[in-house]
Each structure stands twice: as structure tokens, then as C-alpha cells.
PDB file of C-alpha atoms in Angstrom:
ATOM      1  CA  MET I   1     -23.547  21.407  48.352  1.00 94.00           C
ATOM      2  CA  LYS I   2     -22.535  20.616  44.806  1.00 96.00           C
ATOM      3  CA  HIS I   3     -21.200  23.501  42.710  1.00 98.00           C
ATOM      4  CA  ASN I   4     -21.068  22.915  38.946  1.00 97.00           C
ATOM      5  CA  SER I   5     -19.158  24.957  36.395  1.00 98.00           C
ATOM      6  CA  TYR I   6     -19.567  24.654  32.604  1.00 96.00           C
ATOM      7  CA  PHE I   7     -18.305  26.455  29.496  1.00 97.00           C
ATOM      8  CA  ASP I   8     -15.167  27.870  31.174  1.00 97.00           C
ATOM      9  CA  GLY I   9     -17.233  29.097  34.134  1.00 97.00           C
ATOM     10  CA  LYS I  10     -19.702  31.071  32.025  1.00 98.00           C
ATOM     11  CA  VAL I  11     -22.520  28.823  33.282  1.00 98.00           C
ATOM     12  CA  GLN I  12     -22.448  27.808  36.945  1.00 98.00           C
ATOM     13  CA  SER I  13     -24.997  26.211  39.227  1.00 98.00           C
ATOM     14  CA  LEU I  14     -25.622  25.074  42.785  1.00 98.00           C
ATOM     15  CA  ALA I  15     -27.546  21.902  43.636  1.00 98.00           C
ATOM     16  CA  ILE I  16     -30.639  22.113  45.836  1.00 97.00           C
ATOM     17  CA  THR I  17     -33.298  19.776  47.136  1.00 97.00           C
ATOM     18  CA  THR I  18     -36.778  21.284  46.818  1.00 97.00           C
ATOM     19  CA  SER I  19     -40.309  20.191  47.700  1.00 95.00           C
ATOM     20  CA  GLN I  20     -40.635  19.482  43.961  1.00 95.00           C
ATOM     21  CA  GLY I  21     -37.517  17.301  43.863  1.00 97.00           C
ATOM     22  CA  PRO I  22     -33.896  17.913  42.885  1.00 98.00           C
ATOM     23  CA  ALA I  23     -33.056  21.190  41.198  1.00 98.00           C
ATOM     24  CA  THR I  24     -30.224  23.588  40.499  1.00 98.00           C
ATOM     25  CA  VAL I  25     -30.088  27.360  40.754  1.00 98.00           C
ATOM     26  CA  GLY I  26     -27.587  28.901  38.418  1.00 98.00           C
ATOM     27  CA  VAL I  27     -26.362  31.765  36.337  1.00 98.00           C
ATOM     28  CA  ILE I  28     -25.846  31.949  32.568  1.00 98.00           C
ATOM     29  CA  GLU I  29     -23.500  34.705  31.381  1.00 98.00           C
ATOM     30  CA  PRO I  30     -24.073  36.286  27.950  1.00 98.00           C
ATOM     31  CA  GLY I  31     -23.401  33.781  25.168  1.00 98.00           C
ATOM     32  CA  LYS I  32     -24.893  30.861  23.244  1.00 98.00           C
ATOM     33  CA  TYR I  33     -24.800  27.380  24.760  1.00 98.00           C
ATOM     34  CA  SER I  34     -25.917  23.858  23.921  1.00 98.00           C
ATOM     35  CA  PHE I  35     -27.180  21.567  26.694  1.00 97.00           C
ATOM     36  CA  GLY I  36     -28.294  17.957  26.817  1.00 97.00           C
ATOM     37  CA  THR I  37     -30.933  16.460  29.113  1.00 98.00           C
ATOM     38  CA  ASP I  38     -31.079  13.004  30.658  1.00 96.00           C
ATOM     39  CA  CYS I  39     -34.454  13.637  32.282  1.00 98.00           C
ATOM     40  CA  GLU I  40     -37.307  16.106  31.805  1.00 98.00           C
ATOM     41  CA  GLU I  41     -36.212  19.572  32.922  1.00 98.00           C
ATOM     42  CA  HIS I  42     -38.409  22.486  33.999  1.00 98.00           C
ATOM     43  CA  MET I  43     -36.373  25.627  33.481  1.00 98.00           C
ATOM     44  CA  HIS I  44     -37.614  28.755  35.300  1.00 98.00           C
ATOM     45  CA  VAL I  45     -36.110  32.175  34.578  1.00 98.00           C
ATOM     46  CA  VAL I  46     -35.509  33.922  37.918  1.00 97.00           C
ATOM     47  CA  SER I  47     -33.748  37.047  36.600  1.00 98.00           C
ATOM     48  CA  GLY I  48     -33.042  38.399  33.123  1.00 97.00           C
ATOM     49  CA  THR I  49     -34.317  37.104  29.789  1.00 98.00           C
ATOM     50  CA  LEU I  50     -33.299  33.822  28.144  1.00 98.00           C
ATOM     51  CA  LYS I  51     -33.817  32.689  24.567  1.00 98.00           C
ATOM     52  CA  ALA I  52     -34.205  28.952  24.035  1.00 98.00           C
ATOM     53  CA  LYS I  53     -34.584  26.674  21.036  1.00 98.00           C
ATOM     54  CA  LEU I  54     -36.098  23.297  21.816  1.00 97.00           C
ATOM     55  CA  PRO I  55     -35.928  20.338  19.395  1.00 95.00           C
ATOM     56  CA  GLY I  56     -38.225  20.942  16.450  1.00 94.00           C
ATOM     57  CA  GLY I  57     -39.094  24.430  17.678  1.00 96.00           C
ATOM     58  CA  ASP I  58     -38.082  27.994  16.916  1.00 98.00           C
ATOM     59  CA  TRP I  59     -36.163  30.394  19.145  1.00 98.00           C
ATOM     60  CA  LYS I  60     -38.450  31.741  21.857  1.00 98.00           C
ATOM     61  CA  GLU I  61     -37.783  34.317  24.544  1.00 98.00           C
ATOM     62  CA  TYR I  62     -38.503  33.669  28.234  1.00 98.00           C
ATOM     63  CA  ALA I  63     -38.598  36.563  30.692  1.00 98.00           C
ATOM     64  CA  GLN I  64     -38.296  36.593  34.473  1.00 96.00           C
ATOM     65  CA  GLY I  65     -41.075  34.454  35.956  1.00 96.00           C
ATOM     66  CA  GLN I  66     -41.564  32.376  32.790  1.00 98.00           C
ATOM     67  CA  HIS I  67     -40.506  28.789  32.280  1.00 98.00           C
ATOM     68  CA  PHE I  68     -40.155  26.105  29.638  1.00 98.00           C
ATOM     69  CA  VAL I  69     -40.100  22.304  29.741  1.00 98.00           C
ATOM     70  CA  VAL I  70     -37.369  20.288  28.018  1.00 98.00           C
ATOM     71  CA  PRO I  71     -38.019  16.589  27.267  1.00 97.00           C
ATOM     72  CA  PRO I  72     -35.526  13.915  28.381  1.00 98.00           C
ATOM     73  CA  ASN I  73     -32.595  12.840  26.176  1.00 98.00           C
ATOM     74  CA  VAL I  74     -32.513  15.817  23.821  1.00 98.00           C
ATOM     75  CA  LYS I  75     -30.134  18.639  23.047  1.00 98.00           C
ATOM     76  CA  PHE I  76     -31.345  22.217  23.220  1.00 98.00           C
ATOM     77  CA  ASP I  77     -29.822  25.653  22.736  1.00 98.00           C
ATOM     78  CA  VAL I  78     -30.041  28.764  24.843  1.00 98.00           C
ATOM     79  CA  GLU I  79     -28.805  32.285  24.233  1.00 98.00           C
ATOM     80  CA  ALA I  80     -28.388  35.007  26.835  1.00 98.00           C
ATOM     81  CA  THR I  81     -27.676  38.633  25.991  1.00 96.00           C
ATOM     82  CA  ASN I  82     -27.684  39.508  29.715  1.00 97.00           C
ATOM     83  CA  ASP I  83     -26.839  37.572  32.867  1.00 98.00           C
ATOM     84  CA  VAL I  84     -29.651  35.098  33.507  1.00 98.00           C
ATOM     85  CA  ALA I  85     -30.470  33.467  36.834  1.00 98.00           C
ATOM     86  CA  TYR I  86     -32.473  30.280  36.621  1.00 98.00           C
ATOM     87  CA  LEU I  87     -34.026  27.528  38.727  1.00 98.00           C
ATOM     88  CA  CYS I  88     -34.097  24.156  36.962  1.00 98.00           C
ATOM     89  CA  TYR I  89     -36.139  21.201  38.267  1.00 98.00           C
ATOM     90  CA  TYR I  90     -35.155  17.654  37.276  1.00 98.00           C
ATOM     91  CA  LYS I  91     -38.121  15.283  36.861  1.00 97.00           C
ATOM     92  CA  ARG I  92     -36.884  11.710  37.172  1.00 91.00           C
TER      93      ARG I  92
ATOM     94  CA  MET T   1     -18.471  34.810  37.346  1.00 94.00           C
ATOM     95  CA  LYS T   2     -17.742  35.061  41.030  1.00 96.00           C
ATOM     96  CA  HIS T   3     -18.601  32.036  43.164  1.00 98.00           C
ATOM     97  CA  ASN T   4     -18.750  32.627  46.936  1.00 97.00           C
ATOM     98  CA  SER T   5     -18.730  29.993  49.651  1.00 98.00           C
ATOM     99  CA  TYR T   6     -19.491  30.646  53.335  1.00 96.00           C
ATOM    100  CA  PHE T   7     -19.955  28.609  56.506  1.00 97.00           C
ATOM    101  CA  ASP T   8     -17.942  25.598  55.281  1.00 97.00           C
ATOM    102  CA  GLY T   9     -19.831  25.594  51.979  1.00 97.00           C
ATOM    103  CA  LYS T  10     -23.294  25.453  53.577  1.00 98.00           C
ATOM    104  CA  VAL T  11     -24.121  28.822  52.016  1.00 98.00           C
ATOM    105  CA  GLN T  12     -22.929  29.442  48.460  1.00 98.00           C
ATOM    106  CA  SER T  13     -23.751  32.089  45.898  1.00 98.00           C
ATOM    107  CA  LEU T  14     -23.071  33.208  42.334  1.00 98.00           C
ATOM    108  CA  ALA T  15     -22.729  36.867  41.349  1.00 98.00           C
ATOM    109  CA  ILE T  16     -25.024  38.313  38.696  1.00 97.00           C
ATOM    110  CA  THR T  17     -25.698  41.681  37.103  1.00 97.00           C
ATOM    111  CA  THR T  18     -29.416  42.400  36.812  1.00 97.00           C
ATOM    112  CA  SER T  19     -31.534  45.243  35.444  1.00 95.00           C
ATOM    113  CA  GLN T  20     -31.983  46.175  39.116  1.00 95.00           C
ATOM    114  CA  GLY T  21     -28.234  46.252  39.800  1.00 96.00           C
ATOM    115  CA  PRO T  22     -25.779  43.771  41.303  1.00 98.00           C
ATOM    116  CA  ALA T  23     -27.201  40.651  42.932  1.00 98.00           C
ATOM    117  CA  THR T  24     -26.339  37.122  43.937  1.00 98.00           C
ATOM    118  CA  VAL T  25     -28.291  33.908  43.541  1.00 98.00           C
ATOM    119  CA  GLY T  26     -27.495  31.355  46.151  1.00 98.00           C
ATOM    120  CA  VAL T  27     -28.422  28.400  48.271  1.00 98.00           C
ATOM    121  CA  ILE T  28     -28.681  28.129  52.062  1.00 98.00           C
ATOM    122  CA  GLU T  29     -28.505  24.598  53.466  1.00 98.00           C
ATOM    123  CA  PRO T  30     -30.385  23.769  56.686  1.00 98.00           C
ATOM    124  CA  GLY T  31     -28.874  25.611  59.653  1.00 98.00           C
ATOM    125  CA  LYS T  32     -28.757  28.955  61.452  1.00 98.00           C
ATOM    126  CA  TYR T  33     -26.480  31.707  60.145  1.00 98.00           C
ATOM    127  CA  SER T  34     -25.547  35.290  60.969  1.00 98.00           C
ATOM    128  CA  PHE T  35     -24.867  37.752  58.142  1.00 96.00           C
ATOM    129  CA  GLY T  36     -23.745  41.365  58.016  1.00 97.00           C
ATOM    130  CA  THR T  37     -24.690  43.965  55.407  1.00 98.00           C
ATOM    131  CA  ASP T  38     -22.631  46.824  54.022  1.00 96.00           C
ATOM    132  CA  CYS T  39     -25.498  48.120  51.874  1.00 98.00           C
ATOM    133  CA  GLU T  40     -29.280  47.679  51.784  1.00 98.00           C
ATOM    134  CA  GLU T  41     -30.148  44.152  50.687  1.00 98.00           C
ATOM    135  CA  HIS T  42     -33.396  42.922  49.160  1.00 98.00           C
ATOM    136  CA  MET T  43     -33.592  39.216  49.811  1.00 98.00           C
ATOM    137  CA  HIS T  44     -36.062  37.231  47.684  1.00 98.00           C
ATOM    138  CA  VAL T  45     -36.863  33.596  48.463  1.00 98.00           C
ATOM    139  CA  VAL T  46     -36.830  31.646  45.177  1.00 97.00           C
ATOM    140  CA  SER T  47     -37.347  28.146  46.611  1.00 98.00           C
ATOM    141  CA  GLY T  48     -38.073  26.808  50.081  1.00 97.00           C
ATOM    142  CA  THR T  49     -38.911  28.743  53.246  1.00 98.00           C
ATOM    143  CA  LEU T  50     -36.494  30.968  55.162  1.00 98.00           C
ATOM    144  CA  LYS T  51     -36.833  32.359  58.674  1.00 98.00           C
ATOM    145  CA  ALA T  52     -35.138  35.699  59.315  1.00 98.00           C
ATOM    146  CA  LYS T  53     -34.650  37.945  62.327  1.00 98.00           C
ATOM    147  CA  LEU T  54     -33.858  41.551  61.477  1.00 97.00           C
ATOM    148  CA  PRO T  55     -32.420  44.021  64.038  1.00 95.00           C
ATOM    149  CA  GLY T  56     -35.129  44.947  66.553  1.00 94.00           C
ATOM    150  CA  GLY T  57     -37.588  42.485  65.049  1.00 96.00           C
ATOM    151  CA  ASP T  58     -38.872  39.012  65.788  1.00 98.00           C
ATOM    152  CA  TRP T  59     -38.300  35.838  63.774  1.00 98.00           C
ATOM    153  CA  LYS T  60     -40.481  35.878  60.672  1.00 98.00           C
ATOM    154  CA  GLU T  61     -40.985  33.250  58.000  1.00 98.00           C
ATOM    155  CA  TYR T  62     -40.633  33.999  54.278  1.00 98.00           C
ATOM    156  CA  ALA T  63     -41.951  31.541  51.705  1.00 98.00           C
ATOM    157  CA  GLN T  64     -41.137  31.167  48.032  1.00 96.00           C
ATOM    158  CA  GLY T  65     -41.967  34.430  46.227  1.00 96.00           C
ATOM    159  CA  GLN T  66     -41.701  36.564  49.371  1.00 98.00           C
ATOM    160  CA  HIS T  67     -38.886  38.975  50.211  1.00 98.00           C
ATOM    161  CA  PHE T  68     -37.516  41.130  53.000  1.00 98.00           C
ATOM    162  CA  VAL T  69     -35.337  44.233  53.087  1.00 98.00           C
ATOM    163  CA  VAL T  70     -32.249  44.444  55.312  1.00 98.00           C
ATOM    164  CA  PRO T  71     -30.822  47.909  56.134  1.00 97.00           C
ATOM    165  CA  PRO T  72     -27.119  48.675  55.543  1.00 98.00           C
ATOM    166  CA  ASN T  73     -24.478  48.035  58.219  1.00 98.00           C
ATOM    167  CA  VAL T  74     -26.441  45.642  60.406  1.00 98.00           C
ATOM    168  CA  LYS T  75     -26.220  42.009  61.422  1.00 98.00           C
ATOM    169  CA  PHE T  76     -29.171  39.717  60.891  1.00 98.00           C
ATOM    170  CA  ASP T  77     -29.927  36.046  61.444  1.00 98.00           C
ATOM    171  CA  VAL T  78     -31.511  33.479  59.176  1.00 98.00           C
ATOM    172  CA  GLU T  79     -32.574  29.920  59.804  1.00 98.00           C
ATOM    173  CA  ALA T  80     -33.354  27.308  57.178  1.00 98.00           C
ATOM    174  CA  THR T  81     -34.941  23.948  57.935  1.00 96.00           C
ATOM    175  CA  ASN T  82     -34.859  23.056  54.225  1.00 97.00           C
ATOM    176  CA  ASP T  83     -32.600  24.024  51.327  1.00 98.00           C
ATOM    177  CA  VAL T  84     -33.416  27.609  50.392  1.00 98.00           C
ATOM    178  CA  ALA T  85     -32.638  29.261  47.051  1.00 98.00           C
ATOM    179  CA  TYR T  86     -32.524  33.039  47.105  1.00 98.00           C
ATOM    180  CA  LEU T  87     -31.922  36.071  44.916  1.00 98.00           C
ATOM    181  CA  CYS T  88     -30.364  38.979  46.810  1.00 98.00           C
ATOM    182  CA  TYR T  89     -30.168  42.506  45.346  1.00 98.00           C
ATOM    183  CA  TYR T  90     -27.534  44.940  46.651  1.00 98.00           C
ATOM    184  CA  LYS T  91     -28.701  48.570  46.711  1.00 97.00           C
ATOM    185  CA  ARG T  92     -25.645  50.826  46.804  1.00 91.00           C
TER     186      ARG T  92
END
């Protein structure tokens, strides 16, 4: 299983194959991070609360059980004030 | 953040602090595994389907969104026929 570590280990994820295609489950430690997509991503908050700013949008808060969709080939920002667990589906 | 790897990397997890206390998010690759608890564990299936056999019980299947509670200081068995993502709360 692939284990990924980003931002000095403050964001880490594990790769998984799901019935909805490839995904990662991961943890985001408190902080502000910028990510880039190469495909559409469906980001589900599994634990904690995550703020995200998508291109052309304002900061919005997503609680446990909520999700947001990020288009392909964009950069987006997230901010966590608590540990956040997420499940991210990659739609290729 | 603590990254744990068990069973030759077929089960891996990431530690997280939640509003409900310490937890791990992890992935279980297909296979049959035996785990031991040192505290009560609340095991939530986040993706996939997991079979579990608790002490004195029969094999039971838990789908995405379902959970089971494991008492402290016991051994229990799980079997995955697909990748399973889980969120496990430790109740100390």
C-alpha cells in the first residue's frame, strides 16, 4: 500500500482502491496548505472540520460527513485548525 | 503524525486527535488479520466492507458507515475481501 507524506509529514495519506475508484484516506494536521489537482477530486471530511478555498470561491467550512468537489488542473487551499481525517476520490 | 504499519504493510494507519479522543484512520488490504486491544475500540468502516469476529461472537459483516465496539484486552479477527478504510476511536 502506498503511503504518502507531504509538508514535512503534516499531511499524510494511504492509497486505497474503492468501489468508486482510486482514493486516499489521510490526515491533515493544523495548518494552511496549497494543493494542486490533476483530475477531479471528491474530498470527504471523515473527522474534524476543514476550511477550503476553491478557485474563484470564498473560504467555506466543511464538517464531518460533508464533502466538496475540486475540478482538475487547479490549485486550491485548505486550512485546518484541528486534525482532519479525509477520504479523497480521484475521478479520472 | 504517527504512521503505523502492520502485517508487512498490509494494514497501515495514521494517528489523529479527534473531538472524541485519540483515533487512527487506516487501510486494511484484502486478507485475514488478528488484532488485540488494550482499551475499548470503536471501529467505523469508512470505505469498503469488513468482516469481524469478536470474542464469543460469530463473523459479522460491516459496510461503509457501520461500526462495531471491541472490549478492552481481547483478541479479535477481521477479514477484508476488498480494501477497507476505517476510523478507529480509542476509549481510555
